[in-house]
PDB file of C-alpha atoms in Angstrom:
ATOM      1  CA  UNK A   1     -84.854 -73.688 -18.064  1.00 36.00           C
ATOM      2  CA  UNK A   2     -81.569 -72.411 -17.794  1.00 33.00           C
ATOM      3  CA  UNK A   3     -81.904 -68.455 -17.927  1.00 41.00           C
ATOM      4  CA  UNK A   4     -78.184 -67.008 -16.956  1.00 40.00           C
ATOM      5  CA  UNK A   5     -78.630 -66.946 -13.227  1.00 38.00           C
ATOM      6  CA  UNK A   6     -75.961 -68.447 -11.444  1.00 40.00           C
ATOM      7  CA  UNK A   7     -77.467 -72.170  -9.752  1.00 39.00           C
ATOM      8  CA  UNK A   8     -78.196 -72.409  -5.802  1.00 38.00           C
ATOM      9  CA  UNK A   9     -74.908 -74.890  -5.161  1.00 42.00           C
ATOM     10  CA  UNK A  10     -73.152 -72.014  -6.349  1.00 42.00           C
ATOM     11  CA  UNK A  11     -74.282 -69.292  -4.357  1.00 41.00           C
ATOM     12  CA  UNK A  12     -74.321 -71.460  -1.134  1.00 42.00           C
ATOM     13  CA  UNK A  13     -70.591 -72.096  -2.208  1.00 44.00           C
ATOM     14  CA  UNK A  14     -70.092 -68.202  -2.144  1.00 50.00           C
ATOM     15  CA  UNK A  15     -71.182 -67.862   1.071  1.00 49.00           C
ATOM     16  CA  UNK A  16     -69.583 -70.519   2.997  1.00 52.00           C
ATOM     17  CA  UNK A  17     -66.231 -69.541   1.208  1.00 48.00           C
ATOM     18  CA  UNK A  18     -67.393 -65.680   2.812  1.00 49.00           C
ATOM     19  CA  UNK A  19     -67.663 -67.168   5.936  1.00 50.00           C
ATOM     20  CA  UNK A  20     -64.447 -69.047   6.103  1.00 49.00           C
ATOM     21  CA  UNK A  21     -62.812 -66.188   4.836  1.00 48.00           C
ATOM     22  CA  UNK A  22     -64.358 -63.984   7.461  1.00 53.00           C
ATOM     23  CA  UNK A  23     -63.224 -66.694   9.924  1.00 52.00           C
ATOM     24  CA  UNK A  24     -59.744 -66.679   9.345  1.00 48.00           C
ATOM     25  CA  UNK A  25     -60.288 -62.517   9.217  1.00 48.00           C
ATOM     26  CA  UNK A  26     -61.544 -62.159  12.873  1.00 55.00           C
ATOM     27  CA  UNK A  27     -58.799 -64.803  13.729  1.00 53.00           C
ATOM     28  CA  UNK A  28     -55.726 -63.005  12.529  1.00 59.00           C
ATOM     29  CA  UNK A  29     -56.932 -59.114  12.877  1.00 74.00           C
ATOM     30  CA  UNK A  30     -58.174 -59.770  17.060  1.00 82.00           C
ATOM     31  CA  UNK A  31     -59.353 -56.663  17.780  1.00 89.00           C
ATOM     32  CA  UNK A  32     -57.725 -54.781  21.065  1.00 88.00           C
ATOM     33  CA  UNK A  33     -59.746 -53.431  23.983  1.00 85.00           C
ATOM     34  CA  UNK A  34     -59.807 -49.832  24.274  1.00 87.00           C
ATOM     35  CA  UNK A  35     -58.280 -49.834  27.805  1.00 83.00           C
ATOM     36  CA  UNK A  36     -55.061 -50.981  26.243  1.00 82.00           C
ATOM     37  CA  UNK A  37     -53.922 -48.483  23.741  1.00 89.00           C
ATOM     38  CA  UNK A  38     -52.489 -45.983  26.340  1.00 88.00           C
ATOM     39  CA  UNK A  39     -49.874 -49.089  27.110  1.00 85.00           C
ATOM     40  CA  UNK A  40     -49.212 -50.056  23.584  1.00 89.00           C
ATOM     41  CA  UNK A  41     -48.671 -46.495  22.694  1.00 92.00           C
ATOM     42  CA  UNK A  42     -46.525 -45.878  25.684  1.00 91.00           C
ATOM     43  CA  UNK A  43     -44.663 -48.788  24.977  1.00 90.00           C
ATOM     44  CA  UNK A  44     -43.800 -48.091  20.779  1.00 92.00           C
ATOM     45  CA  UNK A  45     -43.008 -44.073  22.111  1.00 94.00           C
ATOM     46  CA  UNK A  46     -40.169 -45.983  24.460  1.00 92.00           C
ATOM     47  CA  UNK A  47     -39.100 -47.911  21.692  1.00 91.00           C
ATOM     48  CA  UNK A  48     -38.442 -45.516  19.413  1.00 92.00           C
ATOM     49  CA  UNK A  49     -36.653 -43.129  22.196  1.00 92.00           C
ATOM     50  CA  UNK A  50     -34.566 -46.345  22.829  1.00 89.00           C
ATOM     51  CA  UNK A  51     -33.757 -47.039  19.450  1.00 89.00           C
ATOM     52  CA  UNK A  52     -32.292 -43.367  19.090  1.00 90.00           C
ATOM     53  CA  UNK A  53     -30.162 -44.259  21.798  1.00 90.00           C
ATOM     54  CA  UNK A  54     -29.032 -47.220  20.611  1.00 90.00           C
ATOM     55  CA  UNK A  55     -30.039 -49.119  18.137  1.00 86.00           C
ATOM     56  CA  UNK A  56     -30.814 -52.478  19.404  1.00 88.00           C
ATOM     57  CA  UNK A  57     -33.054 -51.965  22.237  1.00 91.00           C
ATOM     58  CA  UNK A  58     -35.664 -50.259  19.893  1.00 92.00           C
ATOM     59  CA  UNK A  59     -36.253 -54.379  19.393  1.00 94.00           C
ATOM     60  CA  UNK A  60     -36.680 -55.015  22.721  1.00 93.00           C
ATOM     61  CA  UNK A  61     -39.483 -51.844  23.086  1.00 92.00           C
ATOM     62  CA  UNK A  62     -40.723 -53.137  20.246  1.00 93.00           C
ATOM     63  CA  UNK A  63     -41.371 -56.513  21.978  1.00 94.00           C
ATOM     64  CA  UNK A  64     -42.813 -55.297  24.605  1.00 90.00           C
ATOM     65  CA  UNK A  65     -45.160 -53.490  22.102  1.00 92.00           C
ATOM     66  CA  UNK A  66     -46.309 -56.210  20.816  1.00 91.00           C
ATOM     67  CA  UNK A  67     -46.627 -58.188  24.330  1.00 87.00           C
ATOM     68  CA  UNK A  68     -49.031 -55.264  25.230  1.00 86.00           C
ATOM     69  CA  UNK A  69     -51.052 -55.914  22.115  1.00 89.00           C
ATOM     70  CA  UNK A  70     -51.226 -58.943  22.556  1.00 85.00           C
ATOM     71  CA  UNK A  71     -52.342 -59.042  26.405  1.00 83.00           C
ATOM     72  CA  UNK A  72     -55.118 -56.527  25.486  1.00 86.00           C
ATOM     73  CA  UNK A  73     -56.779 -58.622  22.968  1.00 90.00           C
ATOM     74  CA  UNK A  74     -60.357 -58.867  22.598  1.00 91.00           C
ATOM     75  CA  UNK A  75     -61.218 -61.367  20.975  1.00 92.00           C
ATOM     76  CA  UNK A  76     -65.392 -62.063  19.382  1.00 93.00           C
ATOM     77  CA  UNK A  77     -67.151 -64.855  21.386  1.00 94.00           C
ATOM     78  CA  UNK A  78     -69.745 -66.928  20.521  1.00 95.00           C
ATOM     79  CA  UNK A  79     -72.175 -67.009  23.659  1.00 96.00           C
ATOM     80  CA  UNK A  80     -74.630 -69.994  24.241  1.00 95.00           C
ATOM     81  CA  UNK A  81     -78.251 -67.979  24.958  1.00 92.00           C
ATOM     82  CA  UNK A  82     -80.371 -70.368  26.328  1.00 92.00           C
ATOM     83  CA  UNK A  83     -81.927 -69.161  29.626  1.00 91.00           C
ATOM     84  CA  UNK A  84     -80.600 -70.618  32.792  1.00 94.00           C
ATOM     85  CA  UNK A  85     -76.591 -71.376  31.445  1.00 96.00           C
ATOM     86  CA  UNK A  86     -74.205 -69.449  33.372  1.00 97.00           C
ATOM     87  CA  UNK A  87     -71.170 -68.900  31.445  1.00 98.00           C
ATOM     88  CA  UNK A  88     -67.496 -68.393  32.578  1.00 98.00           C
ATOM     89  CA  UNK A  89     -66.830 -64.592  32.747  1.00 97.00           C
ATOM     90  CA  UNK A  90     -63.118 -65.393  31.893  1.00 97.00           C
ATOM     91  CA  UNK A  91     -60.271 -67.193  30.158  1.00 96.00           C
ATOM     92  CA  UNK A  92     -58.302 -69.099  32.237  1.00 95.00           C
ATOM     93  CA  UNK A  93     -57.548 -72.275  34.413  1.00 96.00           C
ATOM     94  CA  UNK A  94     -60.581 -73.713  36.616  1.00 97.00           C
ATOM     95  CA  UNK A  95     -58.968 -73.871  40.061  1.00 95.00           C
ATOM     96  CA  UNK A  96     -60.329 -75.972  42.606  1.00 94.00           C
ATOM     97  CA  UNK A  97     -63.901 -75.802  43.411  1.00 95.00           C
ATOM     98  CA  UNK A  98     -64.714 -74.988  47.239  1.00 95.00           C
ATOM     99  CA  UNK A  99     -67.672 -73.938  49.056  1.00 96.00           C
ATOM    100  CA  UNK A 100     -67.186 -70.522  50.559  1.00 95.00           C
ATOM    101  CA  UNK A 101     -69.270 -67.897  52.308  1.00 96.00           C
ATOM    102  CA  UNK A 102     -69.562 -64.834  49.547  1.00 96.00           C
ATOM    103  CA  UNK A 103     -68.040 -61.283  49.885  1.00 95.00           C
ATOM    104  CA  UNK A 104     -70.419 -59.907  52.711  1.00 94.00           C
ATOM    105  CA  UNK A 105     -70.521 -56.258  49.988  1.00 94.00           C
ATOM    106  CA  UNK A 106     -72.634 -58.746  47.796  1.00 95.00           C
ATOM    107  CA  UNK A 107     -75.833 -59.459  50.110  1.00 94.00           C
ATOM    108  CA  UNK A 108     -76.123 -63.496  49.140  1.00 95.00           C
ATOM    109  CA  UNK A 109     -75.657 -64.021  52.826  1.00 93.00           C
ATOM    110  CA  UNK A 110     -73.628 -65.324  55.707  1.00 93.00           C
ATOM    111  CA  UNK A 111     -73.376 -68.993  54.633  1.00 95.00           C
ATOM    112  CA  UNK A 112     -70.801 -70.859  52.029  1.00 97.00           C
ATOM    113  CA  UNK A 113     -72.316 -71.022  48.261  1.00 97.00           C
ATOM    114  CA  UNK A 114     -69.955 -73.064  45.227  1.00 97.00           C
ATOM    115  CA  UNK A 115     -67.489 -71.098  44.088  1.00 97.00           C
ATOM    116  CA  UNK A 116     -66.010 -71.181  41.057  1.00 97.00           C
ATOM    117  CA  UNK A 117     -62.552 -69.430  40.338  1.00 96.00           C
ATOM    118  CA  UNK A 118     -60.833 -69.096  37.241  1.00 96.00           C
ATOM    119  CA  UNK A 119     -57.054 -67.899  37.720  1.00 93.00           C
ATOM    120  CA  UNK A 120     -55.893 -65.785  34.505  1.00 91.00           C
ATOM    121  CA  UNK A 121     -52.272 -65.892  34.010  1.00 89.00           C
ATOM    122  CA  UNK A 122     -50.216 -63.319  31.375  1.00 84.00           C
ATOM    123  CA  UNK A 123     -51.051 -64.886  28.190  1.00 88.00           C
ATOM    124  CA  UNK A 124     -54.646 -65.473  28.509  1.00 91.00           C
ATOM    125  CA  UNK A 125     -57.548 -62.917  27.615  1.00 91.00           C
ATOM    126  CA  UNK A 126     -57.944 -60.385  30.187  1.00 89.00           C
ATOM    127  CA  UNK A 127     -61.139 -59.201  28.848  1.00 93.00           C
ATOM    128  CA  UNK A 128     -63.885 -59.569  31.692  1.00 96.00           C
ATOM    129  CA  UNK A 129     -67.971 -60.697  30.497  1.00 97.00           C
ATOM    130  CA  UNK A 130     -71.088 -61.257  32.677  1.00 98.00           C
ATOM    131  CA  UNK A 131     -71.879 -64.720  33.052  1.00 98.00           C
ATOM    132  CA  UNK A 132     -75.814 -64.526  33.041  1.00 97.00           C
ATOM    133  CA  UNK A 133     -78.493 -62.403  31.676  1.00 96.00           C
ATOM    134  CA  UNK A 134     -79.594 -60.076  34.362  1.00 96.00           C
ATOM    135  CA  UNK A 135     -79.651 -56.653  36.139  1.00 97.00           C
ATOM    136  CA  UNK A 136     -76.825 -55.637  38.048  1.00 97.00           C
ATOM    137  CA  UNK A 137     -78.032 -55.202  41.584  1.00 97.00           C
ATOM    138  CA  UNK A 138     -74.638 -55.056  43.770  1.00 96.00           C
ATOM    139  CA  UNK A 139     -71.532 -53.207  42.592  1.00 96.00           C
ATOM    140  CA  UNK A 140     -68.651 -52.663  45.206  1.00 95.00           C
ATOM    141  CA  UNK A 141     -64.940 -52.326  45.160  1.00 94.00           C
ATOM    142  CA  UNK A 142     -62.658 -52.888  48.422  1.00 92.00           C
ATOM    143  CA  UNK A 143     -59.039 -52.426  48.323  1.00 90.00           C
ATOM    144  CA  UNK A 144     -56.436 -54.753  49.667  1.00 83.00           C
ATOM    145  CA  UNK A 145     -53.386 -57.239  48.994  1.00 82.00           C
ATOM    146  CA  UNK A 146     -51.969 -58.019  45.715  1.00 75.00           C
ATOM    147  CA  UNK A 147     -51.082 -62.041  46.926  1.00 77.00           C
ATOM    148  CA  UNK A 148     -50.713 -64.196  44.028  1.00 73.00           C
ATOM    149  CA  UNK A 149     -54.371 -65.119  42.707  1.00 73.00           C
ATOM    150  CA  UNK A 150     -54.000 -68.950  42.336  1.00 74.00           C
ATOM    151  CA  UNK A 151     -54.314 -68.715  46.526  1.00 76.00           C
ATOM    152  CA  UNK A 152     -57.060 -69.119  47.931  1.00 78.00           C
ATOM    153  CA  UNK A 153     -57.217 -66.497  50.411  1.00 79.00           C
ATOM    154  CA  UNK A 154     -56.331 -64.226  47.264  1.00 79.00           C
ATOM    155  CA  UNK A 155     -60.383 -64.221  47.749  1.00 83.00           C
ATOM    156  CA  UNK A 156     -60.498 -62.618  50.612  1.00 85.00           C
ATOM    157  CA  UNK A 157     -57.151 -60.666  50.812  1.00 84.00           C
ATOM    158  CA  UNK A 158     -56.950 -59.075  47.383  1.00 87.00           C
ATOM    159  CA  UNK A 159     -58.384 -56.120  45.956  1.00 89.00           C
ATOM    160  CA  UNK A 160     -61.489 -57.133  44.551  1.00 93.00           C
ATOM    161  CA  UNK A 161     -64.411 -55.729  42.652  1.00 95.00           C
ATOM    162  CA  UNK A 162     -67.550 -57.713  43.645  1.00 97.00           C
ATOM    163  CA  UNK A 163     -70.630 -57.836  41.292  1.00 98.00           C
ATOM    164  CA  UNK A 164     -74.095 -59.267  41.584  1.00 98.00           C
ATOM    165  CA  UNK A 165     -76.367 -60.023  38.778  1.00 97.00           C
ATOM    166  CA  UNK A 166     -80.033 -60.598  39.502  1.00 97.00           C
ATOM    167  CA  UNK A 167     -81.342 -62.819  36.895  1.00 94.00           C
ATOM    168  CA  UNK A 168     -85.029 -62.214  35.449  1.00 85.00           C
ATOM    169  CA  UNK A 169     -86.384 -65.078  37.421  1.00 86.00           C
ATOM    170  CA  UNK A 170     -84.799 -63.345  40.904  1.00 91.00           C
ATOM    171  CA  UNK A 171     -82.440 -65.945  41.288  1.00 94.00           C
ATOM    172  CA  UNK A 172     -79.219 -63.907  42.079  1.00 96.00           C
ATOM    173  CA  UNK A 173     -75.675 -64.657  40.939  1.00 97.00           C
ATOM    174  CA  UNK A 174     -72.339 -63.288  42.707  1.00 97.00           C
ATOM    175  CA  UNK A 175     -68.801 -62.475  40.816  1.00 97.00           C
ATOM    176  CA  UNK A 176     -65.908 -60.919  41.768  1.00 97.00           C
ATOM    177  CA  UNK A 177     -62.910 -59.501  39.531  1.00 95.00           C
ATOM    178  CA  UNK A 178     -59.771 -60.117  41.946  1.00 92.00           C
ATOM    179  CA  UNK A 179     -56.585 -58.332  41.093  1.00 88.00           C
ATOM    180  CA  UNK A 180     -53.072 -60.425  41.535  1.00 78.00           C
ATOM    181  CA  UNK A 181     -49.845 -60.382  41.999  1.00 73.00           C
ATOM    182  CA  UNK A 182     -48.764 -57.996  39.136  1.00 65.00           C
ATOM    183  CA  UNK A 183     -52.079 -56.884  38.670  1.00 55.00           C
ATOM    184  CA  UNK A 184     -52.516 -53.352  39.452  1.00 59.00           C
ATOM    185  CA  UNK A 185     -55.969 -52.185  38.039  1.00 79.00           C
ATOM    186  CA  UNK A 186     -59.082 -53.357  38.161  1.00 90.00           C
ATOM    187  CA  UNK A 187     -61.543 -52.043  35.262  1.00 90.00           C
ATOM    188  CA  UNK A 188     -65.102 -52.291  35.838  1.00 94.00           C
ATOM    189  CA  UNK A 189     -67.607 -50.753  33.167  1.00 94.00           C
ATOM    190  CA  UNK A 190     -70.762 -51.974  34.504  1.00 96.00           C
ATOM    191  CA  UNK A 191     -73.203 -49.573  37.073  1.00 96.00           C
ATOM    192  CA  UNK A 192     -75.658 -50.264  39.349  1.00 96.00           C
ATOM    193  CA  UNK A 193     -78.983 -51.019  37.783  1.00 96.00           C
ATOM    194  CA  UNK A 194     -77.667 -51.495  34.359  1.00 97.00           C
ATOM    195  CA  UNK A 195     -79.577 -55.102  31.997  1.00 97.00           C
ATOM    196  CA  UNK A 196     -76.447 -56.776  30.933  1.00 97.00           C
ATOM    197  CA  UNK A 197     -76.441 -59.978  28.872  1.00 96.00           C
ATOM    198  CA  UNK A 198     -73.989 -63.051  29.252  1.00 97.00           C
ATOM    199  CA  UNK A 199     -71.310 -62.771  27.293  1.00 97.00           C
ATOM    200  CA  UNK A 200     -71.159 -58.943  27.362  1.00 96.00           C
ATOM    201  CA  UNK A 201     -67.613 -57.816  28.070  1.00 96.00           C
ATOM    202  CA  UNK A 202     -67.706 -55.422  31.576  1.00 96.00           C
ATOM    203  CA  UNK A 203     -64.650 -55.212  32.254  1.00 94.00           C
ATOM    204  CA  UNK A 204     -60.889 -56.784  32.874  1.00 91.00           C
ATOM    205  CA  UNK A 205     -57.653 -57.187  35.245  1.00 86.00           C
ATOM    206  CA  UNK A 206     -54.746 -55.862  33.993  1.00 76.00           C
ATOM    207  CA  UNK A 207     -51.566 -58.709  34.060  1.00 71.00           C
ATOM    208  CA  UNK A 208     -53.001 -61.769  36.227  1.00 67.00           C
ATOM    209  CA  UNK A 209     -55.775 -62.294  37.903  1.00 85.00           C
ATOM    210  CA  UNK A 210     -58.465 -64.178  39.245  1.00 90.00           C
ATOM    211  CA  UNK A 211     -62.489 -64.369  38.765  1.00 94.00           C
ATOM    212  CA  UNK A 212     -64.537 -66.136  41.255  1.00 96.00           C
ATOM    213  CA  UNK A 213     -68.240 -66.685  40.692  1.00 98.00           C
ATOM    214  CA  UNK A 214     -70.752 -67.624  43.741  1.00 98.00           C
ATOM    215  CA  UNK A 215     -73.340 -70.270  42.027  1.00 97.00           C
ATOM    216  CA  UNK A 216     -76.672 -70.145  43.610  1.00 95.00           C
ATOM    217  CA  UNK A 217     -77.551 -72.823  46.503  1.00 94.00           C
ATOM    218  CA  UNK A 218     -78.631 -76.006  44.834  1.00 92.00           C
ATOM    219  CA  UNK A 219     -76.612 -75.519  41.613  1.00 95.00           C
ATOM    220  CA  UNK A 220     -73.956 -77.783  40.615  1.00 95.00           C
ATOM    221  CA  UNK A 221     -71.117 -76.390  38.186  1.00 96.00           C
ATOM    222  CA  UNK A 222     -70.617 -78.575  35.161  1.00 95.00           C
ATOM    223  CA  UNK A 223     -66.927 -77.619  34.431  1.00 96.00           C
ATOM    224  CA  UNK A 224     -64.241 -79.450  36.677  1.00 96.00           C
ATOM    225  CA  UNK A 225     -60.775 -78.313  38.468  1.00 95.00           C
ATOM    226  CA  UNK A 226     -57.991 -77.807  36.107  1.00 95.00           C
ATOM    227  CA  UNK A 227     -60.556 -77.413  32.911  1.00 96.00           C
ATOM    228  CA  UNK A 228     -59.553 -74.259  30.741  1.00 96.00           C
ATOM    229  CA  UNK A 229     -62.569 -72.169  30.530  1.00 97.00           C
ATOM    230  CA  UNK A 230     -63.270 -69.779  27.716  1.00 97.00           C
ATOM    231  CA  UNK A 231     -64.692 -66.243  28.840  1.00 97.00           C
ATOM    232  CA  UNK A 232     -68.269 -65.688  27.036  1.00 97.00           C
ATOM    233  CA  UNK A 233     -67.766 -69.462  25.737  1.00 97.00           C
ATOM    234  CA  UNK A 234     -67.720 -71.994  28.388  1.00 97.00           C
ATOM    235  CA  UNK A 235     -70.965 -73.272  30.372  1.00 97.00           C
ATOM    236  CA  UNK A 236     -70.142 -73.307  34.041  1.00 97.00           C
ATOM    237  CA  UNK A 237     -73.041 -73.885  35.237  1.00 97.00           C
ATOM    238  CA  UNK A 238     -77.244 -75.255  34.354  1.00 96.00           C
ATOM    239  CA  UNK A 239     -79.620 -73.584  37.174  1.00 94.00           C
ATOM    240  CA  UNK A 240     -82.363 -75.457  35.332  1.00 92.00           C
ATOM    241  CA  UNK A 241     -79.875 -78.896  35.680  1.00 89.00           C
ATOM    242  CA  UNK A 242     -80.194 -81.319  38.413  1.00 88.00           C
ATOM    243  CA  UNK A 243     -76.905 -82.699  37.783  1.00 87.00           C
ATOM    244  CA  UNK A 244     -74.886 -83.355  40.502  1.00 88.00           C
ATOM    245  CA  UNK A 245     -71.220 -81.982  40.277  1.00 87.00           C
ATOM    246  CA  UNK A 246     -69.016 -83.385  37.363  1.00 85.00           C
ATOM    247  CA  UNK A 247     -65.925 -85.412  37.562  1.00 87.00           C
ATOM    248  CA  UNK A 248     -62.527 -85.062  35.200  1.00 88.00           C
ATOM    249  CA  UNK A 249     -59.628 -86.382  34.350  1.00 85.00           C
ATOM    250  CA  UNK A 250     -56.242 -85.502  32.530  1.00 85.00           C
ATOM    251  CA  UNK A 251     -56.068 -87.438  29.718  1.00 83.00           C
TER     252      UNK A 251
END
């Protein structure tokens, strides 16, 4: 019996139009990481003293306004939760995947482990998130060189803030936010002790950078050199997986 109450279709109609329209919301209207409003600010206060002095070159300030808001963009990610993934902690190009003893600051001893780098240049997300569910258990920052982070010794030379995240099971998990070559600050949010999820944002490297994560002995990653990898998004790794390593090809 038909009693004035709109029909199911219809409501289910409603809400998927909701979500699309909340889709296309979040994508346009990015929201912008706190750490960044001191430089956008700075930036529009130059442009307008620039513009007084002549006219043109407010544009330009007003450029690099908008640069700045757009390098400080923090975009929502959707995180895959099942237990054991370990996800990238940032946006950027997979570089080549080596073996290599960990930063000694981080405890997961003296002998090479996979490691996984992801170099961030200018336009990507700078935001920083934890790549497994965990406690952090190591937290240490070391000064140093400001090479350009698609080297490899940028790993060893750079300044670095090195992480450790001991996963509920006890398996332990290293990563380490390495500043670059116009990279100046490294922003780390996270303390010792503190349960952190994957996904969660801890962090970021102002103006290129590199992340390197130290997969556990055994584990094989799943993404390959070259692959972009999505911070929060991409699955770098299985530890429940016997997998071996993957292959990949431009195509």
């Amino acid at each position: 019996m038909f009693d004035g109450a709109p029909s199911r279709p219809l409501l289910l109609g409603n809400r998927n139009t909701s979500q699309r329209e909340d889709s296309v919301f979040r994508s346009v209207l990015v929201p912008i990481n706190r750490a960044g409003w001191p430089f956008i600010g700075a930036a529009f206060a130059a442009a307008v003293i620039l513009g007084l002095l002549w006219g043109p070159l407010f544009w330009l300030g007003l450029l690099a306004t908008a640069f700045c808001t757009y390098f400080f963009r923090d975009p929502p990610r959707v995180t895959p939760t099942r237990p054991g993934l370990v996800i990238a902690p940032a946006d950027g190009m997979v570089q080549p995947i080596v073996r290599a003893v960990p930063p000694p600051e981080l405890e997961l001893g003296d002998q090479p482990l996979t490691r996984v780098s992801i170099f961030l240049n200018v336009f990507n997300v700078h935001v920083n998130r934890v790549p497994a569910d965990g406690k952090i258990s190591a937290l240490s920052y070391r000064p140093g060189k400001f090479l350009n982070a698609a080297l490899d010794k940028a790993s060893e030379d750079n300044e670095r803030m090195s992480l450790k995240v001991t996963i509920y099971d006890g398996v332990e998990l290293g990563f380490v936010q390495i500043a670059g070559l116009v990279a100046r600050r490294i922003i780390c949010h996270a303390t010792l002790g503190q349960p952190v999820r994957a996904g969660q944002v801890f962090g970021l490297i102002r103006f290129g950078s590199r992340m390197d994560v130290y997969l556990p002995e055994g584990v094989a990653p799943i993404v390959v050199p070259y692959q972009t990898a999505v911070a929060g998004e991409t699955v770098i790794a299985d530890l429940m997986s016997q997998e071996p390593a993957r292959e990949g090809e431009e195509r």
